[in-house]
Tab-separated table of C-alpha atoms in Angstrom:
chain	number	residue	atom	x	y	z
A	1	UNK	CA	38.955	2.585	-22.399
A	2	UNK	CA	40.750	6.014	-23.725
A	3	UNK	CA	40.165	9.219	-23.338
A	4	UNK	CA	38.053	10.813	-26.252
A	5	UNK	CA	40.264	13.664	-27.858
A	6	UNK	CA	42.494	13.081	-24.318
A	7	UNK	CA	39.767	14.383	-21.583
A	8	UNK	CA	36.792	12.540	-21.647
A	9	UNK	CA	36.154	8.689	-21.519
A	10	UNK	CA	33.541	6.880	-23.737
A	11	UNK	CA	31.056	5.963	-20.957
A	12	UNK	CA	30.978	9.608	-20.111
A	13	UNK	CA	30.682	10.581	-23.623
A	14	UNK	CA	27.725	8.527	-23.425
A	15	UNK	CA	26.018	9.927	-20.413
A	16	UNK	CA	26.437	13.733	-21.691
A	17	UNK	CA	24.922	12.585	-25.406
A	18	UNK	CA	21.824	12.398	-23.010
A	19	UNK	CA	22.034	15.006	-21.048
A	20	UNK	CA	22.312	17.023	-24.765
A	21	UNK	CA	19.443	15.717	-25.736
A	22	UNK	CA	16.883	16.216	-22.558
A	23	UNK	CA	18.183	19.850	-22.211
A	24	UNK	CA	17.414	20.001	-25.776
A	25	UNK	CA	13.647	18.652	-25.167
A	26	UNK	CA	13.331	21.015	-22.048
A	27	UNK	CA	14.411	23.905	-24.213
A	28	UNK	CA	11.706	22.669	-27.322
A	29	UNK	CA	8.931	22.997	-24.332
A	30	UNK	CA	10.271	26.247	-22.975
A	31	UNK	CA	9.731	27.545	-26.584
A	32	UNK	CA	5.737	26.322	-26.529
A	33	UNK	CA	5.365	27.754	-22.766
A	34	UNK	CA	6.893	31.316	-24.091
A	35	UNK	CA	4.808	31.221	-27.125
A	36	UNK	CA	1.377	29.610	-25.241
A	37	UNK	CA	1.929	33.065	-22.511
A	38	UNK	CA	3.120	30.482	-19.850
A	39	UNK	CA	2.884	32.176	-15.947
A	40	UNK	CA	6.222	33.458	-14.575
A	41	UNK	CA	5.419	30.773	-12.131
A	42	UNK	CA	5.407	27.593	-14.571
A	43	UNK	CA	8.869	29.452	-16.077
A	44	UNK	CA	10.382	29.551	-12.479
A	45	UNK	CA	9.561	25.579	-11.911
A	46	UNK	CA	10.762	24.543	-15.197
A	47	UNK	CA	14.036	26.563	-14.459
A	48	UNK	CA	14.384	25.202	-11.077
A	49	UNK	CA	13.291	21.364	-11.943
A	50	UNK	CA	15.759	21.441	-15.576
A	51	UNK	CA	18.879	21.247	-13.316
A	52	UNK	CA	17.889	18.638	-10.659
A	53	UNK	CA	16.712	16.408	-14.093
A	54	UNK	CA	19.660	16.424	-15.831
A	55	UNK	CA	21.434	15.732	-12.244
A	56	UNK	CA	19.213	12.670	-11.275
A	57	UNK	CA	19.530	11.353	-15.286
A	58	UNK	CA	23.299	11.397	-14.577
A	59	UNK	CA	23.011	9.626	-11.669
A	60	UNK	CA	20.593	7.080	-13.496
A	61	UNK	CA	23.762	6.580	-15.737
A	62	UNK	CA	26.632	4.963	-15.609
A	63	UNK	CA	29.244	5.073	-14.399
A	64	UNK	CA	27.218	7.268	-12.099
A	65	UNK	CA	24.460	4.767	-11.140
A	66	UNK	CA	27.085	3.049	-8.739
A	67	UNK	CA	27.059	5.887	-6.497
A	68	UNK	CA	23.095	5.754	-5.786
A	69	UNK	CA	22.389	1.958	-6.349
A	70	UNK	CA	21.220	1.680	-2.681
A	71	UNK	CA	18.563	4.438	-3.450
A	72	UNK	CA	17.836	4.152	-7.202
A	73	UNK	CA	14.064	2.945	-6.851
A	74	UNK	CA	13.299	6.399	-5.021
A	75	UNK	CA	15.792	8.591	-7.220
A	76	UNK	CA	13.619	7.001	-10.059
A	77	UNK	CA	10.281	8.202	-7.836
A	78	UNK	CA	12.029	11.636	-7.742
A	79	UNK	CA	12.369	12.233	-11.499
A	80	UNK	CA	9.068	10.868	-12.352
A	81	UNK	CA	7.565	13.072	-9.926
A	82	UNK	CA	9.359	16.129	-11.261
A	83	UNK	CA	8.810	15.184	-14.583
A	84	UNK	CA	5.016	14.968	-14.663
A	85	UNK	CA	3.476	17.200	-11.252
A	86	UNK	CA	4.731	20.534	-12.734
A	87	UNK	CA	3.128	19.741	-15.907
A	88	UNK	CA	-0.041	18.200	-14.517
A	89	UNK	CA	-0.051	20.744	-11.901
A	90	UNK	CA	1.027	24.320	-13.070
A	91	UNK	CA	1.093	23.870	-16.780
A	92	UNK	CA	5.084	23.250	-17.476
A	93	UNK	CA	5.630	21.742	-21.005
A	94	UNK	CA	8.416	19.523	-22.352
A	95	UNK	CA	6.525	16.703	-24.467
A	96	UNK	CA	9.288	13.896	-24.552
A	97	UNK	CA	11.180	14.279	-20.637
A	98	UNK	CA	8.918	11.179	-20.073
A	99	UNK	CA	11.152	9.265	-22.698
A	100	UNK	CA	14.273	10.176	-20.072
A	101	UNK	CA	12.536	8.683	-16.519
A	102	UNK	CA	11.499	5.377	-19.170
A	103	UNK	CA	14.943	5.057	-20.661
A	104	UNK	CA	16.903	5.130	-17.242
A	105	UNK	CA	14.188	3.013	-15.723
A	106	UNK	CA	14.440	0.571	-18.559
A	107	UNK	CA	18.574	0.570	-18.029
A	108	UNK	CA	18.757	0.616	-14.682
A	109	UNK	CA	16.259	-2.084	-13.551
A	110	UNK	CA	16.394	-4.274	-16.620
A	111	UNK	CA	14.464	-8.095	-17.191
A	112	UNK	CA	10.699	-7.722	-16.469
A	113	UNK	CA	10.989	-4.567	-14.117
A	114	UNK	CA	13.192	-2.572	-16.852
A	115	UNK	CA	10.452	-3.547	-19.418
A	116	UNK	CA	7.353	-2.770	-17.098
A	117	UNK	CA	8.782	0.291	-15.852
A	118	UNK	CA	9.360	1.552	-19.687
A	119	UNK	CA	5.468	1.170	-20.326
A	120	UNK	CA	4.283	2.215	-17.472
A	121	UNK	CA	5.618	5.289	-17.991
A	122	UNK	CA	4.460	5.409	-21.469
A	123	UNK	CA	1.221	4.917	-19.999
A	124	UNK	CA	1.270	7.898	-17.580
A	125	UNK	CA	2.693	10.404	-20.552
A	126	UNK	CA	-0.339	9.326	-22.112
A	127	UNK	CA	-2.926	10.016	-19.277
A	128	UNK	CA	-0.843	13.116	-18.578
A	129	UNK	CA	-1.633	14.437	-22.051
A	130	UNK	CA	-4.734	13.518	-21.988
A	131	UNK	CA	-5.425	15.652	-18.529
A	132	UNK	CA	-3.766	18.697	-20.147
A	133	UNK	CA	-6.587	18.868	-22.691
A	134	UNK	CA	-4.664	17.222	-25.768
A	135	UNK	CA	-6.519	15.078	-28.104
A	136	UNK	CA	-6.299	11.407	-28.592
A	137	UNK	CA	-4.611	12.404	-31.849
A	138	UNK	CA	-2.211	14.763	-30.322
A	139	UNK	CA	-1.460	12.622	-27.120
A	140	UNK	CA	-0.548	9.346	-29.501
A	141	UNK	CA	1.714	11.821	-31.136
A	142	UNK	CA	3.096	13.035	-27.628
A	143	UNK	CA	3.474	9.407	-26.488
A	144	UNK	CA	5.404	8.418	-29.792
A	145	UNK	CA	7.843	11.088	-29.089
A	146	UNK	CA	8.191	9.865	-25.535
A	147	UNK	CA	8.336	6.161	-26.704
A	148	UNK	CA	11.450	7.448	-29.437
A	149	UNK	CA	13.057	9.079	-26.862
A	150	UNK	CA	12.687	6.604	-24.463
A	151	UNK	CA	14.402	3.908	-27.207
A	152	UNK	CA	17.012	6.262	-27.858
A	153	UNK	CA	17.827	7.073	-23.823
A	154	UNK	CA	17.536	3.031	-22.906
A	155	UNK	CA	20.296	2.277	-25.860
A	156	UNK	CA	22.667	4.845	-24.780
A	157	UNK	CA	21.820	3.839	-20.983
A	158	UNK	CA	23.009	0.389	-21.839
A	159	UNK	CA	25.997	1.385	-24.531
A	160	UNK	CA	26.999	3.275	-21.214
A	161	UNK	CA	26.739	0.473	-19.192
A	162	UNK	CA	28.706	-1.379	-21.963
A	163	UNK	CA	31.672	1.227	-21.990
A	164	UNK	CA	31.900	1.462	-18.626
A	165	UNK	CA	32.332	-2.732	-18.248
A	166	UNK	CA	34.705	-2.590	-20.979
A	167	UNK	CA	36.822	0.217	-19.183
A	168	UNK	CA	36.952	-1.736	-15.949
A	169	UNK	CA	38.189	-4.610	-17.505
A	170	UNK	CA	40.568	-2.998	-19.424
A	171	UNK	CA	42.344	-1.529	-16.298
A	172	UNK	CA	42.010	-4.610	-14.833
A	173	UNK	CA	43.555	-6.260	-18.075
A	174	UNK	CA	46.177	-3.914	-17.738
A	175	UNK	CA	46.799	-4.525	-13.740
A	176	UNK	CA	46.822	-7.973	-13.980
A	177	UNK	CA	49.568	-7.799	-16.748
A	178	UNK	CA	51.660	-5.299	-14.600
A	179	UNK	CA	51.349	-7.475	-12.027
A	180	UNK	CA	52.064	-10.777	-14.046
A	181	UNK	CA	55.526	-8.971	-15.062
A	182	UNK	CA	56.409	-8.230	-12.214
A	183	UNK	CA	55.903	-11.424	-10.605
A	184	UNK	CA	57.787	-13.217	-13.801
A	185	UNK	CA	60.828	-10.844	-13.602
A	186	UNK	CA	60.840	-12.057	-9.116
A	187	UNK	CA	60.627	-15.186	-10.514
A	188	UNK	CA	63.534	-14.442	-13.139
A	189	UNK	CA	65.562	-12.617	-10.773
A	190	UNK	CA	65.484	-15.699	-7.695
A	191	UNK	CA	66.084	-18.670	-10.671
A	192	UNK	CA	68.224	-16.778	-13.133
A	193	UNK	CA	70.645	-14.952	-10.283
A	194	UNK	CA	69.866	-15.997	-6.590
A	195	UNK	CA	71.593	-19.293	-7.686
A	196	UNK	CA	74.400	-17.808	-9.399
A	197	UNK	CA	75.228	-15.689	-6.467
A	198	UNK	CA	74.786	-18.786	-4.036
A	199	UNK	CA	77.542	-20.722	-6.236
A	200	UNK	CA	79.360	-17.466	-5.759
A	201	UNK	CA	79.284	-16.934	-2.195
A	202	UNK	CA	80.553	-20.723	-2.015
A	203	UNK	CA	83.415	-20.344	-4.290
A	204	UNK	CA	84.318	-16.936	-1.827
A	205	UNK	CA	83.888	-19.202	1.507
A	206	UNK	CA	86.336	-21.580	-0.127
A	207	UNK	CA	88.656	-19.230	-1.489
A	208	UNK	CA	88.899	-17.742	1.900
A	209	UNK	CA	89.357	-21.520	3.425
A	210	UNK	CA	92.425	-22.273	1.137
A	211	UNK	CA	94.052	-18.936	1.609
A	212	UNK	CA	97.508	-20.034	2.947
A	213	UNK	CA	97.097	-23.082	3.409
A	214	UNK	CA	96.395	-24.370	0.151
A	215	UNK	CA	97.591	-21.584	-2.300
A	216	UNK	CA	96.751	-23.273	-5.728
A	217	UNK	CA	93.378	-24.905	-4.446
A	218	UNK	CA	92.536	-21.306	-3.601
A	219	UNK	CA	93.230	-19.790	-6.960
A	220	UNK	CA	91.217	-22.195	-8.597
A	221	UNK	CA	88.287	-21.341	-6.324
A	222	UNK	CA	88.680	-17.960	-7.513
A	223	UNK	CA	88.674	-18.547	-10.873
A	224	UNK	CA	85.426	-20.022	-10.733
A	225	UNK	CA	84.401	-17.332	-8.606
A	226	UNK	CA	84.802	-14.770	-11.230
A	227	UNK	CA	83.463	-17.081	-13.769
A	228	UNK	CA	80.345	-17.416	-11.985
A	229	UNK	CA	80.282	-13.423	-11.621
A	230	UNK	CA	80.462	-13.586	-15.454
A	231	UNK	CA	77.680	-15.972	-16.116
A	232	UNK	CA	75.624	-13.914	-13.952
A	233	UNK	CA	76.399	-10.590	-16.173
A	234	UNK	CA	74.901	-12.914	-19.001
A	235	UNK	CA	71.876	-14.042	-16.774
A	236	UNK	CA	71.014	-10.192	-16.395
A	237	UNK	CA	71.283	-9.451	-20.125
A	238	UNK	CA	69.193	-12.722	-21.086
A	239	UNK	CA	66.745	-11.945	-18.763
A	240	UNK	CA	66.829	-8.063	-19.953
A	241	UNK	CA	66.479	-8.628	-23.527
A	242	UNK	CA	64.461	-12.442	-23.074
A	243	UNK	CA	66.615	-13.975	-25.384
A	244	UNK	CA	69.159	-16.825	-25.317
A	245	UNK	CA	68.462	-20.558	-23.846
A	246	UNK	CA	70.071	-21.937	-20.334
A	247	UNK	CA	72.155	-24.931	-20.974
A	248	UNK	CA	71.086	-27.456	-19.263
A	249	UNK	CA	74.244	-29.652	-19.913
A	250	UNK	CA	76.544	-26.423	-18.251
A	251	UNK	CA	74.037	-26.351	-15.221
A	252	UNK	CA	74.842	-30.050	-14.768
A	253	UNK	CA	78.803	-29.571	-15.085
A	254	UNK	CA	78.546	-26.332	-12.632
A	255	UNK	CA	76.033	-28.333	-10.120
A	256	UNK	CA	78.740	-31.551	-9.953
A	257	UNK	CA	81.651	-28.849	-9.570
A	258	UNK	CA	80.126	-27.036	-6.892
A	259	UNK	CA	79.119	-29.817	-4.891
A	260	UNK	CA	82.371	-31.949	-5.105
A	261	UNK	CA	84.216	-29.277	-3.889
A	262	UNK	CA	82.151	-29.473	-0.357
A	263	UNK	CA	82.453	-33.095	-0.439
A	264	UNK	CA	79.052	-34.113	-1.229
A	265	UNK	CA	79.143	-36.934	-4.316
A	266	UNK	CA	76.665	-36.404	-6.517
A	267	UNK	CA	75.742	-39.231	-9.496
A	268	UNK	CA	74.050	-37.898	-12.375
A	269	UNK	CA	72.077	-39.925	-15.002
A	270	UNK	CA	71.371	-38.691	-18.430
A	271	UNK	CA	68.933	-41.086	-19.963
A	272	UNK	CA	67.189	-38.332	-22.065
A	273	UNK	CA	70.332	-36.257	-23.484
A	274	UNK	CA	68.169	-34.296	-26.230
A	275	UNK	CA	65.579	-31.903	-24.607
A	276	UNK	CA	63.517	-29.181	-26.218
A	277	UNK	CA	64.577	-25.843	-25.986
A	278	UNK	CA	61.964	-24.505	-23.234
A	279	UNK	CA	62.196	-27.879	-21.197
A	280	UNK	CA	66.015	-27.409	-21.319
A	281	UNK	CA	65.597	-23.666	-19.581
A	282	UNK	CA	63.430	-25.234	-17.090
A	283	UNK	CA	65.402	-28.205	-16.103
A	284	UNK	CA	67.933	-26.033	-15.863
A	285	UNK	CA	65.838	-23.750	-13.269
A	286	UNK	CA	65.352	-27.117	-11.580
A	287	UNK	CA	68.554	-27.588	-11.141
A	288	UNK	CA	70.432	-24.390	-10.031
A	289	UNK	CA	67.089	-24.010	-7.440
A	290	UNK	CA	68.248	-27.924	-5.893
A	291	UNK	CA	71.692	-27.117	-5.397
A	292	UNK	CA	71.171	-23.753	-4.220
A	293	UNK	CA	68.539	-25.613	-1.409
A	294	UNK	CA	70.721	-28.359	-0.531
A	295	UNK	CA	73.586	-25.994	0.182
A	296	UNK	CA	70.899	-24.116	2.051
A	297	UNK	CA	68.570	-26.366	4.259
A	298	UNK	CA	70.994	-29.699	4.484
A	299	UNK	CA	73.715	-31.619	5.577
A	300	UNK	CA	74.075	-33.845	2.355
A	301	UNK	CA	76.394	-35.911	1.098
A	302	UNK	CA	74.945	-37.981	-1.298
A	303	UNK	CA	72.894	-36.333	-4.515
A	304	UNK	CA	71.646	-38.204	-7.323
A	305	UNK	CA	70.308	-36.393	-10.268
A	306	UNK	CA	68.694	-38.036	-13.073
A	307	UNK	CA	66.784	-36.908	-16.186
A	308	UNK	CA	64.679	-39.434	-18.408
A	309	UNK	CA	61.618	-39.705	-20.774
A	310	UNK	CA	58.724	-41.519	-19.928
A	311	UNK	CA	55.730	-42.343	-22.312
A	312	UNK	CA	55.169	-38.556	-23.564
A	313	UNK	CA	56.504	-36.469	-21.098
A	314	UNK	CA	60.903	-35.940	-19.746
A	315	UNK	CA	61.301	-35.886	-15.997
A	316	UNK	CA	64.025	-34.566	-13.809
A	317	UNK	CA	64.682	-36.534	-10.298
A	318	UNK	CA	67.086	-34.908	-7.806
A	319	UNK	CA	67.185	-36.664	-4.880
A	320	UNK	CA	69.405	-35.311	-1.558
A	321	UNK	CA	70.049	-36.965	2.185
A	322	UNK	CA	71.272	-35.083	5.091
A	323	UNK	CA	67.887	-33.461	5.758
A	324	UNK	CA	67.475	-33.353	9.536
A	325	UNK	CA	63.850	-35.147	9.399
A	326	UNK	CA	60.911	-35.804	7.546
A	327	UNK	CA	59.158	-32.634	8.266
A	328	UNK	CA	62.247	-30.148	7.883
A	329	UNK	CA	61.287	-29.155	3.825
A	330	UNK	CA	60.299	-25.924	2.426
A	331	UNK	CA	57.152	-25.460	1.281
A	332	UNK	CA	56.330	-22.992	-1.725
A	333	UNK	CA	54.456	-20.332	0.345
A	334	UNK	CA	57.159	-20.257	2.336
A	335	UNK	CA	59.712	-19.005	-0.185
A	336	UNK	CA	59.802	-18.095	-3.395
A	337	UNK	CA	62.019	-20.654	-5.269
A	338	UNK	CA	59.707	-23.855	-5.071
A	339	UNK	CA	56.444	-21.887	-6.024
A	340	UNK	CA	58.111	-20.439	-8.849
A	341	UNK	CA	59.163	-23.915	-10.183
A	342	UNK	CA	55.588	-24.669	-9.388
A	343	UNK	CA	54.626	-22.097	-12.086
A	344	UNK	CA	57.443	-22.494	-14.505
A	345	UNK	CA	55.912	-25.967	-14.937
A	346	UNK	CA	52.486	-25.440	-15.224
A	347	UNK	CA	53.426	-22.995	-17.796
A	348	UNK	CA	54.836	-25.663	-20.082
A	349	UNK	CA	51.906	-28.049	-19.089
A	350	UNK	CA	53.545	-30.121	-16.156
A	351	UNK	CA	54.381	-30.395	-12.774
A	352	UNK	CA	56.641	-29.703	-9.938
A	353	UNK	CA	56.227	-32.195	-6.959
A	354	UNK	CA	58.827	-31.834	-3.433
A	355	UNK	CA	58.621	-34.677	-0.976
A	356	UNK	CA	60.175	-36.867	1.504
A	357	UNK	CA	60.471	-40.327	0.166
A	358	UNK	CA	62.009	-41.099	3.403
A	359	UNK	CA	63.174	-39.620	6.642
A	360	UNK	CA	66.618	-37.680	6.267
A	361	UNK	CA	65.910	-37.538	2.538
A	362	UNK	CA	64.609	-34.846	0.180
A	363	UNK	CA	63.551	-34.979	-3.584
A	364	UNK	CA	62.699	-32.764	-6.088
A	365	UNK	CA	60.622	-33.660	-9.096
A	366	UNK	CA	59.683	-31.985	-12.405
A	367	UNK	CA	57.494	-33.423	-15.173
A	368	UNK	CA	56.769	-31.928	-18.975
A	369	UNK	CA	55.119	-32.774	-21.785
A	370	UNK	CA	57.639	-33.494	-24.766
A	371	UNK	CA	55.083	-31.021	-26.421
A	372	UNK	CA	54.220	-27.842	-23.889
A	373	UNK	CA	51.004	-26.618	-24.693
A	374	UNK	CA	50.571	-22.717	-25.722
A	375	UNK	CA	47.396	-22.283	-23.218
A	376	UNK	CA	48.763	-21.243	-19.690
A	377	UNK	CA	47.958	-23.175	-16.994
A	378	UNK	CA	46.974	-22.849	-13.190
A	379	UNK	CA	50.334	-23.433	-11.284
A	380	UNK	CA	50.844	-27.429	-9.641
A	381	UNK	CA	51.767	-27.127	-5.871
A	382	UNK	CA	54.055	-29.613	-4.399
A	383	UNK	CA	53.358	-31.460	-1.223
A	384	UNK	CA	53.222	-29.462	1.708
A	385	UNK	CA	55.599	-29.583	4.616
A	386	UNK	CA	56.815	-27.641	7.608
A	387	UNK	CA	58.843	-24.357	6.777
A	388	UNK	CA	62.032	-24.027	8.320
A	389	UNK	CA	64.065	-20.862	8.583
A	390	UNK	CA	66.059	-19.811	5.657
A	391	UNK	CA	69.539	-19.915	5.435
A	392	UNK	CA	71.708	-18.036	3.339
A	393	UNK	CA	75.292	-18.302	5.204
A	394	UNK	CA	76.712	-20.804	3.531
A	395	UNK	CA	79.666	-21.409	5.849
A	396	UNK	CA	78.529	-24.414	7.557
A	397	UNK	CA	79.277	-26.093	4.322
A	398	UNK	CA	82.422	-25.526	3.642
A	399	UNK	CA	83.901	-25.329	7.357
């Protein structure tokens, strides 16, 4: 919740519209003592006992009641005591404070112990009157104001209680969205431009290779080199300004380019060559992440990528050899590339599954629904496996 007129919060706007209105009552019973001839004595206690009230009813509030929940039932004791022994004792007067002890009994303890506090302490205002030598007429009136002021104490108890819920969850609201964007521009950053980079650090390894040797070969590399660079300028703006969809067709052409030129052959088959905007951008994601790994974490040189539709949903296969065993795949919590495909899928309603159909191979699968659904969904894991250290030197593939 906001600040009311930028320096107090609602809850706490709450908890001083009580303490208002007890000082007021205290104040209305100071008048009677003054004009009744009260004893400097009875004047003293109500001046002494008027400040540790209002303290203990702002305790009894929230979001102060946190701070004393241990020790409410005797802070409770406390008030009632100070609320009816002066008055019972040495003559203090303040018909209503009872209303205070009910209402913060009633909002604190709540069910049947809220409810039986609240008329039990009805019930001693009444006797209390009573001893002080008011009539039955005059003590029904006392107790009516006590029972009104105890209504009006329990509602703003509990609108407090109310605020103060409402202005947790609204920072929490507002964490949990911070912390959703940032995860989503990680994510972003590691699919749009980790892979981009890879594909650039390859082209640089065998630009470098070429260098004298093959001149022309060479200048082709870095051609693509700097095209890469550009596509990666593009990345950053899309992923700035969230506009703009990945091709999924260009991810193909770049992911056969980069892998032919470190000998691995790579068949790709298209069965599904229309694809909805938002599965596009995520195939794509697939994709970029599979090369990117394979140039990472195998010796492969044989990849198969395939994309087809099945009954309601498109799938994308990529399936890689030269992975040392069956153990040696990355898991998602050990990196952030696989757990992010994890969540880009359950986002669109589907799934993101790694495995190792068989030993020295590795595939990656991803499943959506022709129609993503708008609700967001709890991420799908993939099958776990043994994390092996990352590698991002790229020269073993191209040496």
């Amino acid at each position: 919740m906001g600040k009311i007129y930028g320096w107090i919060s609602a809850p706490w706007l709450a908890v001083c519209t009580i303490c208002a209105l007890q000082v007021g009552v205290a104040f209305n019973g100071l008048i009677e003592m003054l004009s009744a001839g009260s004893s400097g004595v009875a004047l003293a206690v109500w001046v002494v006992a008027l400040p540790i009230l209002v303290v203990l009813q702002v305790l009894h509030s929230p979001p102060g009641v946190k701070k004393i929940r241990r020790f409410s039932p005797w802070s409770l004791h406390l008030q009632a005591l100070l609320t009816y022994v002066p008055s019972v004792a040495i003559g203090v007067t303040w018909p209503g404070m009872g209303g205070f002890i009910a209402g913060a009994a009633a909002g604190m303890l709540r069910g049947w112990r809220g409810t039986g506090a609240f008329l039990g302490v009805l019930l001693v205002d009444l006797a209390v009157s009573r001893r002080n030598g008011l009539s039955y007429t005059e003590s029904a009136v006392a107790g009516t104001v006590t029972l009104t002021v105890g209504l009006a104490v329990t509602a703003l108890v509990r609108l407090a209680c109310r605020l103060a819920w409402m202005h947790q969850s609204e920072d929490q609201a507002v964490r949990s969205a911070l912390q959703d964007e940032r995860q989503r521009i990680g994510r972003d950053m590691h699919d749009l431009l980790a892979s981009r980079l890879a594909y650039a650090t390859i082209r640089g390894e065998l630009a470098n290779r070429y260098l004298g040797n093959q001149n022309e070969r060479a200048r082709s590399e870095l051609h693509s080199l700097m095209g890469l660079t550009r596509e990666v300028l593009v990345d950053m703006r899309s992923m700035a300004h969230e506009f703009g969809v990945l091709s999924f067709r260009n991810e193909l052409e770049n992911a056969q380019s980069l892998l032919r030129s470190v000998d691995v052959d790579i068949t790709v088959d298209e069965e599904a060559t229309v694809l909805p905007g938002e599965i596009q951008n995520f195939f794509a994601t697939v994709v970029r992440e599979s090369v990117a790994n394979i140039l990472r974490h195998s010796e492969a040189t044989l990849c198969t990528i395939s994309v087809r539709r099945k009954g309601d949903a498109f799938v994308l296969s990529v399936l890689n050899n030269g992975v040392r065993d069956a153990y040696d795949v990355v898991t998602p919590a050990s990196g952030g590339g696989l757990s992010n495909l994890a969540l880009r899928a359950a986002e669109l309603g589907g799934r993101c599954r790694a495995w190792a159909p068989s030993t020295g191979h590795f595939e990656l699968t991803a499943s959506c629904p022709a129609e993503p659904p708008s609700p967001r969904l709890e991420a799908a894991i993939p099958l776990p496996g043994r994390c092996v250290q990352r590698r991002d030197d790229f020269e073993h593939r191209v040496l």
